[in-house]
């Protein structure tokens, strides 16, 4: 059995048996895969902190044919994002991103762009970028890479360019102008196109400064989350936790 190696980000892990852990990796070259790390819960084990959620690692493993689980032999830490998750909102947000990736991308489907998006998002947050804006950046690109980002610039029905307010239909299948909008609808602010245009051209910010008003960012995130929840047919658990926290904070 040949030993393989993949540059990966740890999405999550869970305990199994007395001393082991199962790790969900998101690898640059093979996408999502699961591996068992034997003895990973023993004190002073050989994995150190490399298996913590969101660690950027080089994982070495053995794979048997027709087995879903690989056996992790070693894991070298390339970059840790452990301290970045000291902040609870950041920690929940990163679980939310991991949940989205696992939900929308089947195991063993390679997506190099999504890998780079997650890594640059982690590096931005570590560098102190604004959490809400960086999250909006991730969500916008995630929708695009999943193929569910609607065209916010043209009405889905009449194909005319949308100049002011547009509407997202309640079944989230498209964006409509004032004339064509079906019964159930949510308003979309015109800023969304400015924001999406900016994101297409720029990498995620590395500092607290961001070019948009925070209320616009919040409004746009709400639209994007509605589309994500609609496609998942449920609200991500970590997103519910985040929303509960922001309600408590604003009370
Ligand atoms: Zn129209």
mmCIF file of C-alpha atoms and ligand atoms in Angstrom:
data_model
loop_
_atom_site.group_PDB
_atom_site.id
_atom_site.type_symbol
_atom_site.label_atom_id
_atom_site.label_comp_id
_atom_site.label_asym_id
_atom_site.label_seq_id
_atom_site.Cartn_x
_atom_site.Cartn_y
_atom_site.Cartn_z
ATOM 1 C CA UNK A 1 0.000 0.000 0.000
ATOM 2 C CA UNK A 2 1.548 3.292 -1.064
ATOM 3 C CA UNK A 3 1.570 6.230 1.282
ATOM 4 C CA UNK A 4 -0.228 9.277 -0.131
ATOM 5 C CA UNK A 5 0.078 12.920 0.739
ATOM 6 C CA UNK A 6 -2.400 15.799 0.392
ATOM 7 C CA UNK A 7 -2.270 19.467 1.229
ATOM 8 C CA UNK A 8 -5.493 19.919 3.223
ATOM 9 C CA UNK A 9 -7.547 21.989 5.605
ATOM 10 C CA UNK A 10 -9.163 20.173 8.561
ATOM 11 C CA UNK A 11 -12.920 20.820 8.372
ATOM 12 C CA UNK A 12 -13.880 19.046 11.596
ATOM 13 C CA UNK A 13 -13.185 15.996 13.714
ATOM 14 C CA UNK A 14 -15.103 13.676 16.003
ATOM 15 C CA UNK A 15 -14.176 11.069 18.574
ATOM 16 C CA UNK A 16 -14.339 7.360 17.913
ATOM 17 C CA UNK A 17 -13.479 4.433 20.189
ATOM 18 C CA UNK A 18 -11.329 5.023 23.251
ATOM 19 C CA UNK A 19 -8.435 6.981 21.831
ATOM 20 C CA UNK A 20 -9.048 7.749 18.182
ATOM 21 C CA UNK A 21 -10.476 10.525 16.090
ATOM 22 C CA UNK A 22 -12.074 10.712 12.682
ATOM 23 C CA UNK A 23 -10.965 13.764 10.747
ATOM 24 C CA UNK A 24 -12.794 15.346 7.834
ATOM 25 C CA UNK A 25 -10.169 16.823 5.503
ATOM 26 C CA UNK A 26 -10.674 19.159 2.576
ATOM 27 C CA UNK A 27 -7.740 18.481 0.280
ATOM 28 C CA UNK A 28 -6.514 20.696 -2.513
ATOM 29 C CA UNK A 29 -6.001 17.749 -4.874
ATOM 30 C CA UNK A 30 -8.868 15.358 -3.995
ATOM 31 C CA UNK A 31 -11.583 17.361 -2.204
ATOM 32 C CA UNK A 32 -13.286 16.082 0.968
ATOM 33 C CA UNK A 33 -12.174 12.799 2.522
ATOM 34 C CA UNK A 34 -12.308 11.189 5.968
ATOM 35 C CA UNK A 35 -9.460 9.564 7.823
ATOM 36 C CA UNK A 36 -9.013 7.790 11.128
ATOM 37 C CA UNK A 37 -6.192 9.128 13.296
ATOM 38 C CA UNK A 38 -5.319 6.314 15.705
ATOM 39 C CA UNK A 39 -4.302 7.425 19.184
ATOM 40 C CA UNK A 40 -5.098 11.076 18.422
ATOM 41 C CA UNK A 41 -6.716 11.527 21.846
ATOM 42 C CA UNK A 42 -3.784 10.143 23.804
ATOM 43 C CA UNK A 43 -1.744 12.658 25.768
ATOM 44 C CA UNK A 44 1.340 13.772 23.827
ATOM 45 C CA UNK A 45 0.283 11.971 20.640
ATOM 46 C CA UNK A 46 2.223 12.348 17.401
ATOM 47 C CA UNK A 47 -0.367 14.598 15.736
ATOM 48 C CA UNK A 48 0.105 17.529 18.130
ATOM 49 C CA UNK A 49 -2.265 20.369 17.229
ATOM 50 C CA UNK A 50 -2.335 19.529 13.519
ATOM 51 C CA UNK A 51 -5.827 18.000 13.691
ATOM 52 C CA UNK A 52 -7.538 21.061 15.179
ATOM 53 C CA UNK A 53 -10.379 22.455 13.029
ATOM 54 C CA UNK A 54 -9.164 24.747 10.213
ATOM 55 C CA UNK A 55 -5.511 23.695 10.500
ATOM 56 C CA UNK A 56 -3.712 23.966 7.159
ATOM 57 C CA UNK A 57 -1.732 20.734 6.941
ATOM 58 C CA UNK A 58 0.126 18.208 4.891
ATOM 59 C CA UNK A 59 -1.581 14.921 5.670
ATOM 60 C CA UNK A 60 0.038 11.528 4.969
ATOM 61 C CA UNK A 61 -2.248 8.513 4.703
ATOM 62 C CA UNK A 62 -2.858 4.982 3.489
ATOM 63 C CA UNK A 63 -5.883 4.174 1.420
ATOM 64 C CA UNK A 64 -7.502 0.804 0.797
ATOM 65 C CA UNK A 65 -9.635 0.185 -2.266
ATOM 66 C CA UNK A 66 -13.394 0.512 -1.736
ATOM 67 C CA UNK A 67 -12.936 1.884 1.775
ATOM 68 C CA UNK A 68 -14.345 5.300 2.526
ATOM 69 C CA UNK A 69 -12.021 5.878 5.486
ATOM 70 C CA UNK A 70 -8.279 6.298 5.000
ATOM 71 C CA UNK A 71 -5.728 5.721 7.758
ATOM 72 C CA UNK A 72 -3.833 8.850 8.735
ATOM 73 C CA UNK A 73 -0.187 8.085 9.472
ATOM 74 C CA UNK A 74 1.160 11.612 10.007
ATOM 75 C CA UNK A 75 0.001 15.178 9.771
ATOM 76 C CA UNK A 76 2.362 18.150 9.468
ATOM 77 C CA UNK A 77 1.078 21.576 10.391
ATOM 78 C CA UNK A 78 1.675 24.201 7.673
ATOM 79 C CA UNK A 79 -0.289 26.992 9.354
ATOM 80 C CA UNK A 80 -2.407 27.047 12.491
ATOM 81 C CA UNK A 81 -5.648 29.030 12.827
ATOM 82 C CA UNK A 82 -6.207 27.921 16.406
ATOM 83 C CA UNK A 83 -5.846 31.369 18.026
ATOM 84 C CA UNK A 84 -8.082 32.951 15.365
ATOM 85 C CA UNK A 85 -10.918 30.862 16.820
ATOM 86 C CA UNK A 86 -10.556 32.246 20.355
ATOM 87 C CA UNK A 87 -13.302 34.642 19.356
ATOM 88 C CA UNK A 88 -16.583 32.698 19.563
ATOM 89 C CA UNK A 89 -18.246 34.449 16.600
ATOM 90 C CA UNK A 90 -15.233 33.658 14.417
ATOM 91 C CA UNK A 91 -15.236 30.073 15.633
ATOM 92 C CA UNK A 92 -18.960 29.598 14.800
ATOM 93 C CA UNK A 93 -18.486 31.332 11.441
ATOM 94 C CA UNK A 94 -15.706 28.933 10.488
ATOM 95 C CA UNK A 95 -17.863 25.929 11.477
ATOM 96 C CA UNK A 96 -20.579 27.414 9.284
ATOM 97 C CA UNK A 97 -18.168 27.588 6.311
ATOM 98 C CA UNK A 98 -17.082 23.980 6.961
ATOM 99 C CA UNK A 99 -20.731 22.907 7.117
ATOM 100 C CA UNK A 100 -21.451 24.613 3.775
ATOM 101 C CA UNK A 101 -18.480 22.942 2.086
ATOM 102 C CA UNK A 102 -19.482 19.483 3.337
ATOM 103 C CA UNK A 103 -23.099 20.031 2.349
ATOM 104 C CA UNK A 104 -22.588 21.383 -1.171
ATOM 105 C CA UNK A 105 -19.516 19.475 -2.323
ATOM 106 C CA UNK A 106 -19.658 15.665 -2.461
ATOM 107 C CA UNK A 107 -16.666 13.674 -1.126
ATOM 108 C CA UNK A 108 -13.721 13.325 -3.499
ATOM 109 C CA UNK A 109 -14.718 16.175 -5.761
ATOM 110 C CA UNK A 110 -11.708 18.381 -6.269
ATOM 111 C CA UNK A 111 -12.181 22.141 -6.195
ATOM 112 C CA UNK A 112 -8.963 24.068 -6.195
ATOM 113 C CA UNK A 113 -10.681 27.492 -6.276
ATOM 114 C CA UNK A 114 -12.804 26.665 -3.229
ATOM 115 C CA UNK A 115 -9.692 25.442 -1.410
ATOM 116 C CA UNK A 116 -7.904 28.726 -2.122
ATOM 117 C CA UNK A 117 -11.015 30.687 -1.093
ATOM 118 C CA UNK A 118 -11.159 28.957 2.293
ATOM 119 C CA UNK A 119 -7.428 29.360 2.881
ATOM 120 C CA UNK A 120 -7.377 33.068 1.994
ATOM 121 C CA UNK A 121 -10.476 33.632 4.155
ATOM 122 C CA UNK A 122 -8.681 32.010 7.110
ATOM 123 C CA UNK A 123 -5.570 34.106 6.513
ATOM 124 C CA UNK A 124 -7.644 37.306 6.333
ATOM 125 C CA UNK A 125 -9.387 36.557 9.625
ATOM 126 C CA UNK A 126 -6.063 35.707 11.236
ATOM 127 C CA UNK A 127 -4.701 39.066 10.032
ATOM 128 C CA UNK A 128 -7.609 40.843 11.745
ATOM 129 C CA UNK A 129 -10.038 41.506 8.874
ATOM 130 C CA UNK A 130 -13.642 42.442 9.626
ATOM 131 C CA UNK A 131 -15.618 39.233 10.330
ATOM 132 C CA UNK A 132 -18.872 40.296 8.693
ATOM 133 C CA UNK A 133 -17.283 41.575 5.508
ATOM 134 C CA UNK A 134 -14.938 38.585 5.175
ATOM 135 C CA UNK A 135 -17.955 36.300 5.677
ATOM 136 C CA UNK A 136 -19.886 38.145 2.961
ATOM 137 C CA UNK A 137 -16.866 37.692 0.706
ATOM 138 C CA UNK A 138 -16.798 33.959 1.405
ATOM 139 C CA UNK A 139 -20.567 33.576 0.925
ATOM 140 C CA UNK A 140 -20.586 35.435 -2.406
ATOM 141 C CA UNK A 141 -17.766 33.326 -3.846
ATOM 142 C CA UNK A 142 -19.223 30.167 -2.358
ATOM 143 C CA UNK A 143 -22.569 30.810 -4.100
ATOM 144 C CA UNK A 144 -20.731 31.444 -7.349
ATOM 145 C CA UNK A 145 -18.598 28.285 -7.103
ATOM 146 C CA UNK A 146 -21.665 26.194 -6.208
ATOM 147 C CA UNK A 147 -23.440 27.542 -9.294
ATOM 148 C CA UNK A 148 -26.337 29.060 -7.325
ATOM 149 C CA UNK A 149 -25.466 32.762 -7.438
ATOM 150 C CA UNK A 150 -28.341 34.396 -9.345
ATOM 151 C CA UNK A 151 -27.778 37.129 -11.904
ATOM 152 C CA UNK A 152 -28.457 40.266 -9.860
ATOM 153 C CA UNK A 153 -28.026 42.564 -12.840
ATOM 154 C CA UNK A 154 -30.816 41.390 -15.158
ATOM 155 C CA UNK A 155 -34.435 40.496 -14.597
ATOM 156 C CA UNK A 156 -34.881 36.752 -14.952
ATOM 157 C CA UNK A 157 -38.127 37.162 -16.909
ATOM 158 C CA UNK A 158 -37.777 40.157 -19.260
ATOM 159 C CA UNK A 159 -33.922 40.149 -19.259
ATOM 160 C CA UNK A 160 -33.824 43.940 -18.889
ATOM 161 C CA UNK A 161 -31.007 45.460 -16.895
ATOM 162 C CA UNK A 162 -32.068 46.225 -13.344
ATOM 163 C CA UNK A 163 -31.360 49.855 -12.543
ATOM 164 C CA UNK A 164 -32.712 50.355 -9.022
ATOM 165 C CA UNK A 165 -34.424 48.036 -6.561
ATOM 166 C CA UNK A 166 -34.747 44.371 -7.508
ATOM 167 C CA UNK A 167 -36.577 41.461 -5.933
ATOM 168 C CA UNK A 168 -35.682 37.924 -4.968
ATOM 169 C CA UNK A 169 -38.660 35.614 -5.456
ATOM 170 C CA UNK A 170 -39.712 33.560 -2.459
ATOM 171 C CA UNK A 171 -38.696 30.328 -4.113
ATOM 172 C CA UNK A 172 -35.243 31.884 -4.607
ATOM 173 C CA UNK A 173 -35.059 30.921 -8.256
ATOM 174 C CA UNK A 174 -34.172 34.307 -9.582
ATOM 175 C CA UNK A 175 -34.000 38.063 -9.382
ATOM 176 C CA UNK A 176 -36.783 40.131 -10.946
ATOM 177 C CA UNK A 177 -37.466 43.748 -11.887
ATOM 178 C CA UNK A 178 -40.371 45.801 -10.469
ATOM 179 C CA UNK A 179 -42.697 44.831 -13.325
ATOM 180 C CA UNK A 180 -42.089 41.073 -13.450
ATOM 181 C CA UNK A 181 -41.784 40.189 -9.778
ATOM 182 C CA UNK A 182 -44.039 37.326 -8.623
ATOM 183 C CA UNK A 183 -46.207 37.566 -5.495
ATOM 184 C CA UNK A 184 -43.825 36.524 -2.734
ATOM 185 C CA UNK A 185 -40.696 38.630 -2.759
ATOM 186 C CA UNK A 186 -37.828 40.143 -0.798
ATOM 187 C CA UNK A 187 -36.251 43.445 -1.675
ATOM 188 C CA UNK A 188 -32.610 43.482 -2.759
ATOM 189 C CA UNK A 189 -30.637 46.675 -2.373
ATOM 190 C CA UNK A 190 -28.811 47.959 -5.470
ATOM 191 C CA UNK A 191 -25.551 47.851 -3.483
ATOM 192 C CA UNK A 192 -25.323 44.104 -3.989
ATOM 193 C CA UNK A 193 -23.967 44.578 -7.524
ATOM 194 C CA UNK A 194 -21.337 47.056 -6.348
ATOM 195 C CA UNK A 195 -20.276 44.635 -3.631
ATOM 196 C CA UNK A 196 -20.204 41.598 -5.940
ATOM 197 C CA UNK A 197 -18.254 43.611 -8.522
ATOM 198 C CA UNK A 198 -15.688 44.579 -5.891
ATOM 199 C CA UNK A 199 -15.325 40.978 -4.743
ATOM 200 C CA UNK A 200 -14.774 39.708 -8.259
ATOM 201 C CA UNK A 201 -11.789 42.033 -8.627
ATOM 202 C CA UNK A 202 -10.203 42.007 -5.180
ATOM 203 C CA UNK A 203 -8.757 39.443 -2.801
ATOM 204 C CA UNK A 204 -10.347 39.300 0.686
ATOM 205 C CA UNK A 205 -9.169 42.249 2.816
ATOM 206 C CA UNK A 206 -6.356 41.646 5.281
ATOM 207 C CA UNK A 207 -7.236 44.432 7.719
ATOM 208 C CA UNK A 208 -10.216 45.956 9.530
ATOM 209 C CA UNK A 209 -10.805 48.539 6.769
ATOM 210 C CA UNK A 210 -13.482 47.556 4.287
ATOM 211 C CA UNK A 211 -15.019 49.613 1.492
ATOM 212 C CA UNK A 212 -18.716 49.133 2.336
ATOM 213 C CA UNK A 213 -21.152 50.307 5.008
ATOM 214 C CA UNK A 214 -21.768 47.584 7.557
ATOM 215 C CA UNK A 215 -25.582 47.840 7.175
ATOM 216 C CA UNK A 216 -25.251 47.145 3.423
ATOM 217 C CA UNK A 217 -22.996 44.182 4.141
ATOM 218 C CA UNK A 218 -25.570 42.822 6.609
ATOM 219 C CA UNK A 219 -28.431 43.254 4.104
ATOM 220 C CA UNK A 220 -26.494 41.486 1.375
ATOM 221 C CA UNK A 221 -25.527 38.640 3.693
ATOM 222 C CA UNK A 222 -29.178 38.151 4.520
ATOM 223 C CA UNK A 223 -30.039 37.703 0.819
ATOM 224 C CA UNK A 224 -27.154 35.279 0.259
ATOM 225 C CA UNK A 225 -28.030 33.256 3.367
ATOM 226 C CA UNK A 226 -31.655 32.972 2.220
ATOM 227 C CA UNK A 227 -30.436 31.460 -1.048
ATOM 228 C CA UNK A 228 -28.083 29.053 0.783
ATOM 229 C CA UNK A 229 -30.778 27.942 3.236
ATOM 230 C CA UNK A 230 -33.240 27.454 0.375
ATOM 231 C CA UNK A 231 -30.812 25.153 -1.460
ATOM 232 C CA UNK A 232 -29.835 23.245 1.694
ATOM 233 C CA UNK A 233 -33.506 22.868 2.641
ATOM 234 C CA UNK A 234 -32.479 23.619 6.235
ATOM 235 C CA UNK A 235 -30.607 26.267 8.145
ATOM 236 C CA UNK A 236 -26.964 25.332 8.883
ATOM 237 C CA UNK A 237 -26.648 24.504 12.619
ATOM 238 C CA UNK A 238 -23.691 26.833 13.070
ATOM 239 C CA UNK A 239 -25.580 29.686 11.373
ATOM 240 C CA UNK A 240 -28.488 29.266 13.819
ATOM 241 C CA UNK A 241 -25.998 29.516 16.696
ATOM 242 C CA UNK A 242 -24.509 32.689 15.194
ATOM 243 C CA UNK A 243 -27.921 34.294 14.747
ATOM 244 C CA UNK A 244 -28.895 33.438 18.323
ATOM 245 C CA UNK A 245 -25.705 35.103 19.543
ATOM 246 C CA UNK A 246 -26.319 38.299 17.580
ATOM 247 C CA UNK A 247 -29.899 38.507 18.893
ATOM 248 C CA UNK A 248 -28.628 38.195 22.487
ATOM 249 C CA UNK A 249 -25.950 40.823 21.856
ATOM 250 C CA UNK A 250 -28.442 43.331 20.445
ATOM 251 C CA UNK A 251 -30.914 42.966 23.306
HETATM 252 ZN ZN1 LIG B 1 -38.534 42.074 -15.716
#
